[in-house]
Amino acid sequence: MKKNQIVKIDRRTFLKSGLIGSTGLILGTQIACSSYFSDEKKSNTVFNPNVFVSINSNGDVTIIAHRSEMGTGIRTSLPAIVADEMEADWDRVTIQQALADKELYGDQNTDASYSMRMFYMPMRKLGASVRMMLEQAAANHWNVDVEECKAENHGVIHHSSGRRLTFGELVEIASKLDVPDESLVKLKSDKDFSRIGKDTSITDLKDIVTGKVIFGLDTMVPDSKIAVVKRCPVAGGKIMSYDADAALKITGVLQVFTLDSPGFPTRFDIPMGGVVVVAENTWAAIKGRDAVEVEWDYGINSDYDSGEYISQLVRNTDGEMTIRRENGNVDEAMAEASELIDHTYILQYLSHSPMEPPCGVAYAQMDKCELWVPTQNPQWVQRAVASALQIEVNNVKVNVTLIGGGFGRKSKPDFTVEASVISKLANAPIKLFWTREDDILHDFYHACSVQRIKIGLDENKKVLVWNQKSMFPPIGGTSNAKNIQPGKNEMNKGFVDFPYQIENIRLETGNAPAKARIGWFRSVSNVQHAFAIGSMMDELAEARGIDPVKNALDLLGPDRHIAREVFGEDFQNYKTELSDYPWDTARFRRVINEVAAKSNWGKKLPKGRGQGFYAHRCSLTYVACVVEVETDSIGKILSIPGIHYAVDCGVAVNRDRVVSQFEGGAVFALSAALKGAITFKNGRVQQQNFDEYYVTNMKDAPKNIYVHLIESNEKPTGVGEAPVPPVAPALANAIYAASGRRIRKLPLIG
C-alpha cells in the first residue's frame, strides 16, 4: 500500500472510528508519519487510515480531527483544508474529535509544531479525492464527460446546461466508485481557495468564550470522586512514614493511601508518587491533604541549590567541552584576532504554567480503563496507562478534551497515569486535580542554562571567529543519569543551525547533570540559544560600529541554501529532509527586511525609548522581531509600545490562527523574559503560585502586537513555537538602545 493513499473505509473500520451519523461516502487516508520524538520506522504494508471524511445522504459532512486542540486551531485548520479542496460548505461540516488509536490514525502527538507541515498535503489530497468522486458521480448520472462537471459550494454543476446536484444527491453513486489513484488526484489552484490562506475562526469559538465547551478541568462522570496527591517537595524523594488520622476525620474524606515513588532519575510516563487523598469534593480533598503528616526521605537532590549550580556551570565554561560543530580553525583565528568580545548569558528554570493545570478523569475497571483528559499525546497516554495497570493497550479508551494550555507540559502522560492508578486503587471513577501550587512545584521544567560566546574581530572589524559554549541539563537527564549533555534534538534548535557566514565557528557543550525534572517547553532550547545569540549579535554590531539589522544582513552572506555539512552531524532540521525544507537565507533576509520596514526601524525616538531587533528560524519558520520599549534612566521598563513580527511560515493556511499564535507567543515569551524564574534551595522549588512565578498581566503587556505575514507558496511550516525565541533578545536589545543597560541574565526583574 502506497503512503498517503486514499481509500474507501470498510464497515469494520468505520465502526471502530466512531464516526457519527454517516452511512454514505466515507474515505480515509494513510499518512506516513512518525512521532517527532521517535525514530520508529513505519511499515507501509498495512493500511492505517489516519483521517476520515464522510458525507451522509442529506449532504452533511463529518471530518474527524485526530490532533489535540489547545488554542492553536489545529482541530479547525486541518478539516478546513479538506473542506476547501472538496468544495464543502463550511456551515455543513461537523468536526469530530478522534479517540486515541494508533492503528486508525497513525501519530496523534500534537507537539513540536509539526501538525500542519505533516498533514497539509495529505488533507488536500483527501479533500480533492472526495471532490473528484462527486464530480464523476454527477458525470455518470448526467451521462456527460467528467471534465464538464465542477464541484462548487456543496454541489456539482454541469456548466453548459446549468444543471446542479447536491452532495447528498450524489453520495449513493459516489460510494460505488473507485477512489482515484493518487497520481491522478487534481488539487485546486491556489486562486480558487476559499479557506486555505484565509481567516477561519476556531469552529467552537463561541462555545469556548461563553463557557459551554468541556475542558479537562470541567469533565465529570457519574459517581466520580476527587483525588489530590501530597508529593515530596524534592524530585525523587520518597515516603518514610505518614499519619492520615487527622485527614480521615475531615468530613468528605473517603480514603488515604500511597503511591510508590520511582526515585530519581524518573520518567515522563509514571507518577511522582506520594500520599493520595480521595474525597467527595475538592475542598475536602485539599483540606485532607493538608492534614496528612508525612516524613520524607528527600533523596539525592536534597541539597540542590540552583544558584550554586548555575555558578558552577559558568566556571565550567573554562573547562573541557564536547565539540558539536566546527568550521575552519578556531584556535588559530582567535589567536590572530585584534579584538575579542567574551560574554556569558544566563537563564533560570521556567515553568509551563498553563492556565489549566494537569488534570483528568479516569475510570479503571477490571481489565479496562476509560479516560477523559486534556492531552497532547493520547497514544502515549494509552501505552503508559496500559503498562501501569498491566492491561492491553486496546482496552484503554482515551477521550481527548479541549486543552486549557499545553506548551509541551501535557505531552507527558504522568498525570493521566496517576489518575488511572488511583482509580484502580480507589475502585471508583476519579477526577484528579492538580492545584496551581502542585503544577509549579512539580513541573517538568524548562532547563536553566549558561551560554558563553567569544568572538574575535580583525583590525577592520571583520568577524573572524565565533565560539559558543552551551550548558544546560538535558531533557534526557530526567530519565537517565548518564545523559549529562544535550541530545541532538536539542542541538538543532538555534545552536548547530547557526546560519551566519563566519569562516571559523566552534559550537560546544559541557556536562550538566539534571537535578530536577526537565521537559519539553514551547520552542525548547531555542529559548536559551536565541537569547544568547541575539544579545551577542547586538553587542557585535556595536563593536563593529554598524546598525544591528545591517550587521545581521552582512553576516548572513549571499542568498543560498546552506549545505548540511556546514551544520555538522548533530543537525536534524526538525526531523525533516533538508531537501524538502532547506535552510534558505533568502527567506531569512526577506523577513529581516520586512520587519525593518514595517517597524520603521531606525526612526528617531524620544529619550528613554529604544528599538531592539533579532531574527531566528524555529520549527522551519523564519521570524524577525522588533521590540520597542520605554524605560527610565536605569533601564527599568515603563511600557512596551509595540512588538513587530515578520513571519515566513510558507502557506499560512489559517491566517487568523497564525496571527493569534504570534500574539499569544509574544505574551508567553514576555512572561519568561520579564520575571519567569524557578529557583531551588535544598532541592525545593521556591515559587508556588503566580504571586511568585510571574505571568504577564495587562499592565506589562505590549500595547500593540503587529504580525506581518510574508505571502508564500512554500510548504507550511510550524508556528506554535516560532513566536517565542526572538522576543527576549529583541527586548533586551531595546532596553540597551533606550537606556544603555545591557541585559545578559534573565529574568529582567528579580
C-alpha positions as a printed Julia matrix, in Angstrom:
750×3 Matrix{Float64}:
   0.0    0.0     0.0
   1.44   3.35   -1.01
   1.82   6.1     1.57
  -0.89   8.76    1.62
  -3.17   6.51   -0.45
  -6.86   7.42   -0.27
  -9.35   4.54    0.11
 -12.97   3.93    0.99
 -13.48   2.7     4.53
 -14.96  -0.73    5.22
 -17.72  -1.22    7.78
 -15.41  -2.62   10.5
 -13.01   0.3    10.29
 -15.92   2.75   10.1
 -17.48   1.37   13.29
 -14.13   1.41   15.07
 -13.61   5.06   14.14
 -16.75   6.09   15.98
 -17.78   8.34   13.07
 -21.25   9.6    13.92
 -24.26   9.58   11.64
 -22.53   8.62    8.4
 -23.73   5.92    6.06
 -22.78   7.34    2.68
 -19.34   8.07    1.26
 -16.52   7.53    3.78
 -12.85   7.93    2.91
  -9.64   7.58    4.86
  -6.0    8.13    4.09
  -2.79   6.6     5.34
  -0.42   9.4     6.3
   3.15   8.18    6.58
   4.48   9.9     9.67
   6.05   9.08   12.98
   6.32  10.75   16.33
   8.6   13.77   16.37
  10.33  12.26   19.37
  10.7    8.79   17.87
  12.93   7.26   15.23
  10.44   4.43   14.73
  10.3    3.14   11.15
   6.72   2.71    9.97
   5.72  -0.08    7.65
   3.54   0.8     4.68
   2.38  -2.76    4.09
  -0.76  -2.37    6.19
  -3.34   0.32    5.54
  -3.69   2.57    8.59
  -6.17   5.32    7.67
  -5.3    8.41    9.67
  -8.13  10.74    8.78
 -11.75  10.27    7.86
 -14.2   12.33    5.89
 -17.77  11.24    5.34
 -20.86  12.57    3.57
 -24.27  11.23    4.5
 -27.4   11.08    2.37
 -28.58  14.57    3.28
 -25.22  16.05    2.33
 -23.85  16.74    5.79
 -20.08  16.31    6.03
 -18.22  14.95    9.04
 -14.44  15.19    9.36
 -12.52  13.52   12.14
  -9.84  15.67   13.75
  -7.03  13.49   15.03
  -4.96  16.26   16.63
  -5.48  17.84   20.05
  -6.89  21.35   20.35
  -5.23  23.74   22.8
  -5.95  27.09   21.21
  -3.81  26.68   18.11
  -6.88  25.99   15.97
  -5.43  22.78   14.53
  -8.74  20.96   15.08
 -10.29  23.56   12.79
  -7.49  24.25   10.32
  -6.81  20.69    9.16
 -10.5   19.91    8.48
 -10.79  23.29    6.75
  -8.17  22.14    4.23
 -10.24  19.05    3.45
 -13.42  21.1     3.15
 -11.77  23.65    0.85
 -10.46  21.03   -1.54
 -13.77  19.16   -1.68
 -15.8   22.38   -2.1
 -17.83  21.69    1.03
 -19.98  24.38    2.59
 -18.22  25.06    5.91
 -21.58  25.53    7.61
 -22.45  21.93    6.66
 -19.26  20.48    8.18
 -19.14  18.84   11.6
 -15.77  18.21   13.21
 -15.48  15.19   15.46
 -12.57  14.66   17.88
 -10.78  11.35   17.41
 -10.15   8.88   20.2
  -6.62   7.66   20.74
  -5.93   4.92   18.21
  -2.57   4.27   16.56
  -3.96   1.73   14.12
  -6.54   4.15   12.77
  -4.77   7.49   12.98
  -1.03   6.92   12.99
   0.77   9.52   15.11
  -1.54  11.78   17.13
   1.1   13.65   19.13
   0.22  17.34   18.85
   3.62  18.71   19.7
   6.74  20.26   18.2
   4.8   22.5    15.75
   4.65  19.86   13.09
   0.95  19.07   12.6
   0.37  21.46    9.71
   3.55  20.72    7.8
   2.99  16.99    8.25
  -0.67  16.91    7.22
  -1.16  19.8     4.79
  -0.75  17.82    1.57
  -2.5   14.63    2.76
  -5.52  16.75    3.79
  -5.59  18.42    0.41
  -5.37  15.11   -1.44
  -8.11  13.62    0.71
 -10.46  16.51    0.01
  -9.57  16.53   -3.68
 -10.29  12.8    -3.93
 -13.78  13.33   -2.49
 -14.38  16.19   -4.91
 -13.29  14.15   -7.92
 -15.53  11.23   -6.92
 -18.52  13.54   -6.57
 -17.78  15.09   -9.97
 -17.51  11.63  -11.5
 -20.78  10.61   -9.86
 -22.51  13.64  -11.4
 -21.0   12.88  -14.81
 -22.27   9.31  -14.61
 -25.74  10.49  -13.6
 -25.95  13.0   -16.46
 -24.06  10.75  -18.88
 -21.57  13.52  -19.72
 -17.79  13.84  -19.67
 -16.47  14.45  -16.16
 -14.48  17.43  -17.46
 -17.81  19.22  -17.96
 -18.62  18.88  -14.25
 -17.27  21.04  -11.47
 -17.83  20.88   -7.72
 -18.84  24.23   -6.27
 -20.34  25.18   -2.92
 -21.5   21.76   -1.74
 -22.75  20.61   -5.09
 -21.65  19.71   -8.62
 -22.61  21.88  -11.59
 -22.81  20.98  -15.28
 -21.93  24.41  -16.6
 -23.13  24.03  -20.19
 -26.65  23.11  -19.09
 -26.78  24.76  -15.67
 -27.85  21.53  -14.0
 -26.8   21.05  -10.36
 -26.79  18.14   -7.94
 -26.09  18.46   -4.23
 -23.51  16.36   -2.42
 -26.33  14.49   -0.69
 -27.91  13.58   -4.01
 -24.58  12.24   -5.29
 -23.48  10.22   -2.25
 -25.06   6.9    -3.26
 -23.49   6.97   -6.73
 -20.12   8.19   -5.44
 -19.96   5.47   -2.78
 -19.89   2.84   -5.55
 -16.96   4.44   -7.42
 -13.3    3.61   -7.13
 -11.13   6.16   -5.39
  -8.85   7.94   -7.89
  -5.22   6.88   -7.87
  -3.01   9.32   -6.0
  -1.1   10.12   -9.19
  -4.35  11.3   -10.8
  -5.59  13.49   -7.97
  -6.03  17.08   -9.15
  -5.55  19.72   -6.49
  -7.29  23.08   -6.69
  -5.42  26.12   -7.94
  -4.34  28.46   -5.17
  -6.53  31.2    -6.64
  -9.61  29.07   -6.05
  -9.06  28.58   -2.32
 -11.98  29.62   -0.14
 -10.45  28.61    3.22
  -6.75  27.95    2.75
  -4.82  31.18    3.25
  -7.88  32.93    4.67
  -9.16  33.61    8.2
 -11.14  30.78    9.77
 -12.27  31.11   13.37
 -11.99  28.12   15.67
 -15.05  26.02   14.95
 -16.39  26.12   18.51
 -15.05  29.58   19.38
 -18.43  30.91   20.52
 -18.91  27.96   22.86
 -15.38  28.44   24.22
 -15.82  32.12   25.06
 -19.3   31.53   26.52
 -18.12  28.65   28.68
 -20.14  25.9    27.02
 -17.31  23.6    25.94
 -15.73  21.0    28.16
 -12.07  21.23   29.08
 -10.31  18.54   31.06
 -10.88  20.5    34.26
 -14.65  20.62   33.56
 -15.08  16.9    33.0
 -17.1   14.81   35.42
 -18.58  11.32   35.11
 -21.27   9.83   37.36
 -20.12   8.84   40.84
 -16.7   10.49   40.4
 -14.56  11.09   43.44
 -11.93  13.82   43.74
  -8.27  12.94   44.3
  -5.27  15.08   45.17
  -1.74  13.94   45.97
   0.76  15.15   48.56
   4.09  14.85   46.76
   7.62  15.1    48.07
   8.91  18.68   47.65
  12.23  17.31   46.32
  12.33  15.48   42.99
  12.96  11.8    43.64
  12.09  11.86   47.34
  10.14   9.03   48.97
   7.76   8.48   51.87
   9.36   7.16   55.07
   6.15   7.26   57.11
   2.83   9.1    57.22
  -0.11   9.71   59.55
  -3.57  10.08   58.0
  -5.67  10.06   61.17
  -6.44  13.78   61.1
  -7.23  13.69   57.39
  -9.71  10.83   57.74
 -11.65  12.8    60.37
 -12.44  15.57   57.86
 -15.99  15.36   56.51
 -15.95  14.17   52.91
 -12.56  12.44   53.0
 -13.05   8.82   51.93
  -9.63   7.2    51.58
  -5.96   7.91   52.14
  -3.28   5.67   50.62
   0.15   5.91   49.0
   1.63   5.69   45.54
   5.21   4.46   45.28
   7.86   6.97   44.22
  10.15   5.98   41.33
  13.05   7.96   42.8
  15.38   9.95   40.57
  16.05   9.81   37.64
  12.41   9.27   36.77
  10.29   9.01   33.63
   7.67  11.12   31.9
   5.09   8.33   31.93
   4.9    7.43   35.64
   3.62   9.4    38.65
   5.93  11.03   41.19
   4.3    9.09   43.99
   3.09  10.41   47.33
   0.1   10.29   49.66
  -3.28  10.19   47.89
  -6.42  11.69   49.42
  -9.74  10.67   47.87
 -12.78  12.69   48.83
 -16.35  13.54   47.9
 -15.38  17.06   46.81
 -12.36  19.22   46.04
 -12.47  21.2    49.28
 -12.46  18.09   51.43
  -9.67  16.54   49.36
  -7.39  19.57   49.72
  -8.12  20.03   53.45
  -7.5   16.32   53.95
  -4.19  16.55   52.15
  -3.17  19.49   54.32
  -3.89  17.38   57.39
  -1.73  14.42   56.36
   1.6   14.34   58.18
   4.49  12.87   56.17
   8.11  12.14   56.99
  10.12  12.22   53.77
  13.37  10.74   52.6
  14.39  13.63   50.36
  16.82  11.56   48.3
  19.78  12.53   46.14
  18.59  16.06   45.28
  18.02  17.25   48.85
  20.97  19.65   48.77
  20.32  21.05   45.3
  20.76  24.82   45.01
  20.09  26.17   41.53
  22.08  29.36   42.15
  25.2   27.41   43.08
  24.55  25.02   40.16
  24.44  27.86   37.62
  27.55  29.45   39.11
  29.35  26.14   38.67
  28.23  25.93   35.04
  29.68  29.4    34.48
  33.01  28.27   35.94
  32.9   25.11   33.87
  32.86  27.08   30.62
  36.64  27.33   31.09
  36.89  23.55   31.21
  36.74  20.66   28.78
  33.9   20.73   26.27
  32.36  18.5    23.62
  32.52  19.95   20.1
  29.13  19.72   18.35
  30.03  21.75   15.24
  33.32  23.09   13.92
  34.18  25.03   10.79
  37.64  26.36    9.97
  40.43  26.76   12.53
  39.0   28.44   15.62
  42.16  28.42   17.76
  44.27  29.99   15.04
  41.65  32.61   14.23
  41.2   33.51   17.89
  44.97  33.97   18.26
  45.03  36.28   15.22
  42.11  38.44   16.35
  42.91  42.04   17.24
  39.75  42.41   19.38
  37.9   39.86   21.49
  34.32  40.02   22.8
  33.52  37.5    25.52
  30.16  37.42   27.34
  28.08  34.91   29.27
  24.28  34.76   29.18
  22.24  33.11   31.94
  18.64  31.9    32.15
  16.75  30.33   35.07
  14.4   27.37   35.03
  10.93  28.07   33.62
   7.55  26.53   34.41
   4.95  25.81   31.72
   2.14  27.08   33.99
  -0.81  26.54   31.62
  -3.99  28.17   32.89
  -5.5   24.68   33.18
  -3.16  22.66   35.43
  -2.7   18.92   34.82
  -5.99  17.13   35.49
  -8.25  14.42   34.17
 -10.85  11.78   34.86
 -10.08   8.06   34.85
 -12.24   5.02   35.48
 -10.33   1.76   35.79
 -12.42  -1.4    35.92
 -11.08  -4.94   35.84
  -9.1   -5.2    32.59
 -10.09  -1.85   31.04
  -9.81   1.87   31.67
 -11.5    4.92   30.18
 -10.07   8.42   30.49
 -11.21  11.96   29.72
  -8.02  14.02   29.65
  -6.5   17.2    28.18
  -3.57  15.51   26.49
  -1.32  16.47   23.61
  -0.32  12.84   23.1
  -3.29  10.48   23.59
  -1.46   7.41   22.34
   1.31   7.82   24.9
  -1.46   8.01   27.49
  -2.81   4.71   26.15
   0.54   2.96   26.34
   1.51   4.39   29.73
  -1.83   3.59   31.37
  -1.86   0.08   29.9
   1.63  -0.52   31.27
   0.8    0.84   34.72
  -2.43  -1.15   35.02
  -0.99  -4.2    33.25
  -3.8   -4.36   30.71
  -3.96  -4.4    26.92
  -3.44  -1.1    25.11
  -6.67  -1.59   23.16
  -8.54  -1.73   26.47
  -7.55   1.84   27.32
 -10.01   4.35   25.84
  -8.74   7.93   25.75
 -11.28  10.71   25.2
  -9.39  13.89   24.31
 -10.9   17.04   25.81
 -10.09  20.62   24.93
  -6.77  21.64   26.48
  -6.53  24.82   28.51
  -2.92  25.45   27.52
  -0.29  22.83   26.82
   3.11  24.28   25.87
   4.61  20.77   26.0
   3.58  20.01   29.6
   0.56  17.99   28.52
   2.52  15.91   26.07
   3.73  13.94   29.11
   1.28  11.33   30.41
   2.39  11.17   34.05
  -0.74  12.83   35.44
  -3.07  10.64   33.39
  -1.35   7.5    34.68
  -1.64   8.93   38.19
  -5.42   9.29   37.77
  -5.75   5.76   36.37
  -3.76   4.08   39.13
  -5.69   5.99   41.81
  -8.97   4.94   40.19
  -7.94   1.3    40.31
  -6.84   1.51   43.95
  -9.93   3.52   44.97
 -12.26   1.28   42.97
 -14.11   4.34   41.67
 -14.04   6.86   38.83
 -11.53   9.5    39.84
 -11.17  13.15   38.92
  -7.53  14.01   39.58
  -6.97  17.63   40.5
  -3.62  19.44   40.45
  -3.7   22.85   42.14
  -1.65  25.75   40.8
   0.84  25.07   43.57
   1.09  21.42   42.51
   1.72  22.48   38.94
   4.5   24.97   39.72
   6.16  22.85   42.41
   6.2   19.61   40.41
   6.51  20.59   36.74
   8.83  19.19   34.1
  10.69  22.5    33.86
  12.47  24.19   31.01
  16.16  23.88   31.86
  18.28  26.65   33.31
  21.24  27.45   31.07
  24.59  29.16   30.7
  25.69  30.34   27.25
  29.18  31.75   26.78
  30.07  33.34   23.45
  33.51  34.53   22.47
  34.08  36.41   19.2
  37.25  37.58   17.5
  37.46  40.6    15.15
  40.3   41.71   12.94
  41.58  45.29   12.69
  38.92  46.09   10.06
  36.09  44.85   12.29
  35.57  41.73   10.22
  34.28  38.81   12.29
  36.97  36.13   12.21
  35.67  33.61   14.7
  32.59  32.65   16.74
  32.92  30.24   19.68
  29.81  29.4    21.69
  29.52  27.09   24.7
  26.05  25.88   25.64
  25.49  24.3    29.03
  22.16  23.14   30.44
  20.72  19.98   31.99
  19.27  17.96   29.1
  15.75  16.63   28.83
  17.18  13.12   28.6
  18.77  13.54   32.02
  15.34  13.34   33.63
  15.1    9.62   32.83
  18.74   8.59   32.5
  21.55   9.82   34.77
  24.08   9.03   32.04
  22.63  11.81   29.87
  24.55  14.84   31.06
  24.82  16.72   27.76
  22.12  17.89   25.35
  20.89  15.42   22.74
  20.9   16.04   19.0
  17.27  17.11   19.11
  18.2   19.96   21.46
  21.25  20.95   19.39
  19.41  21.74   16.17
  17.25  24.34   17.92
  19.13  27.59   17.42
  22.61  26.18   18.04
  24.27  23.99   15.41
  21.93  25.58   12.84
  23.67  28.95   13.38
  23.29  30.48    9.88
  25.81  33.31    9.71
  28.68  33.09    7.25
  31.69  33.24    9.56
  34.72  31.28    8.44
  35.71  29.9    11.84
  32.96  28.54   14.11
  33.11  26.19   17.07
  29.98  25.23   18.99
  30.45  23.23   22.18
  28.52  21.71   25.08
  29.53  20.75   28.58
  28.36  18.37   31.29
  25.24  19.42   33.22
  23.52  16.59   35.12
  19.8   17.02   35.78
  18.86  17.78   39.39
  15.19  18.45   38.7
  12.54  17.17   36.31
  13.24  18.67   32.87
  10.83  18.52   29.92
   9.82  19.94   26.57
   8.78  23.58   26.73
   7.46  25.84   23.98
  10.36  26.17   21.46
  12.61  24.05   23.74
  16.32  25.0    23.61
  15.66  27.75   21.07
  14.82  29.83   24.16
  18.34  29.99   25.57
  20.19  29.85   22.26
  18.2   32.71   20.73
  18.62  34.91   23.81
  22.39  34.44   23.86
  22.99  34.74   20.12
  20.53  37.6    19.68
  22.06  39.56   22.54
  25.62  38.95   21.34
  24.7   39.94   17.79
  23.62  43.33   19.14
  26.86  43.69   21.1
  28.78  42.66   17.99
  27.0   45.3    15.88
  28.02  47.94   18.41
  31.65  46.74   18.39
  31.66  46.88   14.58
  30.05  50.31   14.6
  27.14  49.34   12.36
  23.38  49.1    12.66
  22.15  45.77   14.16
  19.93  44.98   11.17
  22.75  45.74    8.73
  25.08  43.64   10.87
  22.78  40.62   10.6
  22.35  41.02    6.85
  26.09  41.43    6.37
  26.95  38.3     8.35
  24.22  36.32    6.63
  26.15  36.44    3.37
  24.77  35.79   -0.12
  21.4   34.16   -0.75
  21.85  30.4    -0.69
  20.64  27.1     0.69
  23.04  26.19    3.49
  24.5   22.71    2.97
  24.02  20.09    5.69
  27.76  19.55    6.1
  28.14  23.15    7.25
  25.97  22.44   10.31
  27.63  19.14   11.22
  26.37  15.71   12.2
  24.17  16.93   15.08
  21.93  18.89   12.68
  18.47  17.33   12.28
  16.42  20.13   10.62
  13.46  19.38   12.88
  13.49  15.81   11.61
  12.68  16.76    8.02
  14.73  16.31    4.89
  16.83  19.38    4.17
  15.9   18.99    0.5
  12.22  19.45    1.47
  12.82  22.33    3.89
  16.18  23.92    3.02
  17.83  26.49    5.27
  17.14  29.36    2.85
  18.99  32.57    3.66
  16.93  34.49    1.08
  13.77  33.82    3.09
  15.61  34.82    6.27
  16.79  38.05    4.63
  13.25  38.77    3.48
  11.74  38.7     6.99
  14.58  40.85    8.31
  13.98  43.5     5.66
  10.23  43.25    6.14
  10.3   43.79    9.9
  12.73  46.68    9.5
  10.37  48.36    7.04
   7.13  47.69    8.92
   8.53  48.76   12.31
  10.13  51.88   10.82
  13.45  50.61   12.14
  15.9   53.36   13.0
  13.22  56.01   13.43
  14.02  58.91   15.73
  12.66  58.21   19.2
  12.37  60.42   22.28
  14.77  59.96   25.18
  14.08  56.76   27.1
  12.66  54.93   24.07
  14.51  52.33   22.02
  14.09  49.57   19.46
  15.69  46.14   19.59
  15.96  43.53   16.83
  16.57  39.83   16.4
  15.73  37.23   13.74
  15.54  33.48   14.22
  14.46  30.29   12.46
  12.36  27.97   14.61
  10.21  25.0    13.59
  11.31  25.72    9.99
   9.66  29.15   10.18
  11.63  32.35    9.56
  10.83  35.1    12.06
  12.22  38.59   12.55
  11.19  40.66   15.55
  11.48  44.29   16.6
  10.51  45.34   20.11
  10.09  48.95   21.17
  10.39  49.83   24.85
  10.15  52.85   27.07
  12.44  52.84   30.12
  13.58  55.07   32.93
  17.18  56.23   33.2
  18.42  52.96   34.74
  16.73  50.71   32.21
  13.59  49.75   34.12
  10.77  49.1    31.66
   7.95  51.62   31.85
   5.99  50.28   28.9
   6.29  48.24   25.71
   4.65  50.36   22.98
   4.87  47.66   20.35
   6.22  44.37   19.03
   6.54  43.77   15.3
   6.95  40.31   13.78
   7.7   39.48   10.16
   6.89  35.83    9.52
   7.54  33.42    6.66
   5.78  30.16    7.53
   5.16  29.11    3.95
   1.45  28.95    3.17
  -0.37  30.49    6.12
  -3.24  28.01    5.99
  -5.36  29.78    8.6
  -4.16  33.36    8.85
  -6.37  34.09   11.85
  -4.71  31.32   13.86
  -1.18  32.18   12.71
  -1.6   35.78   13.84
  -3.18  34.59   17.09
  -0.26  32.23   17.75
   2.2   35.1    17.39
   0.15  37.45   19.56
  -0.08  34.83   22.29
   3.52  33.78   21.75
   4.72  37.32   22.35
   2.97  37.47   25.71
   4.2   33.98   26.62
   7.77  34.97   25.79
   7.49  38.18   27.8
   6.36  36.19   30.86
   9.59  34.22   30.72
  11.81  37.21   29.94
  10.42  39.67   32.47
  10.09  37.63   35.64
   9.94  33.93   34.78
  12.24  32.12   37.18
  12.02  28.83   39.06
  14.76  28.54   41.67
  15.74  25.73   44.04
  17.05  25.72   47.61
  17.67  22.43   49.43
  16.07  20.7    46.46
  12.81  22.6    46.9
  11.2   24.97   44.4
  10.98  28.44   45.92
   7.94  29.62   43.94
   4.43  28.29   44.49
   1.88  30.47   42.69
   1.54  33.45   40.37
   2.41  35.88   43.16
   5.94  34.42   42.97
   6.08  32.94   39.46
   5.18  35.78   37.14
   2.81  35.68   34.18
   2.5   38.8    32.05
  -0.51  40.91   33.06
  -2.29  43.71   31.23
  -0.05  46.39   32.75
   3.13  44.81   31.41
   1.78  43.51   28.11
   2.74  45.27   24.87
   0.3   47.96   23.83
   0.33  46.66   20.25
   1.47  43.46   18.56
   1.82  43.56   14.78
   2.16  40.35   12.77
   3.29  40.82    9.16
   2.89  37.59    7.17
   5.04  37.06    4.09
   2.96  35.85    1.16
   4.35  32.48    0.15
   3.57  29.35   -1.84
   6.16  27.32    0.05
   5.06  24.32    2.11
   3.6   25.25    5.51
   5.92  25.12    8.49
   5.3   25.34   12.26
   4.0   28.43   14.06
   3.18  27.26   17.59
   6.74  27.66   18.86
   8.26  30.12   16.4
   6.95  33.32   18.1
   8.84  32.72   21.35
  12.64  32.74   20.7
  13.24  36.23   19.23
  11.27  38.24   21.8
  13.67  38.12   24.76
  16.8   39.15   22.82
  14.93  41.87   20.92
  13.56  43.17   24.22
  17.0   43.14   25.86
  18.5   44.94   22.88
  15.72  47.54   23.0
  16.43  48.2    26.68
  20.07  48.85   25.81
  19.08  51.19   22.99
  16.78  53.09   25.36
  18.96  53.27   28.45
  22.45  51.88   27.85
  21.74  48.97   30.22
  22.97  45.6    28.87
  20.91  42.53   29.78
  22.86  39.28   29.98
  20.76  37.46   32.53
  17.07  36.59   32.59
  14.62  37.3    34.03
  14.88  41.07   33.78
  13.03  41.71   37.04
  14.45  39.94   40.07
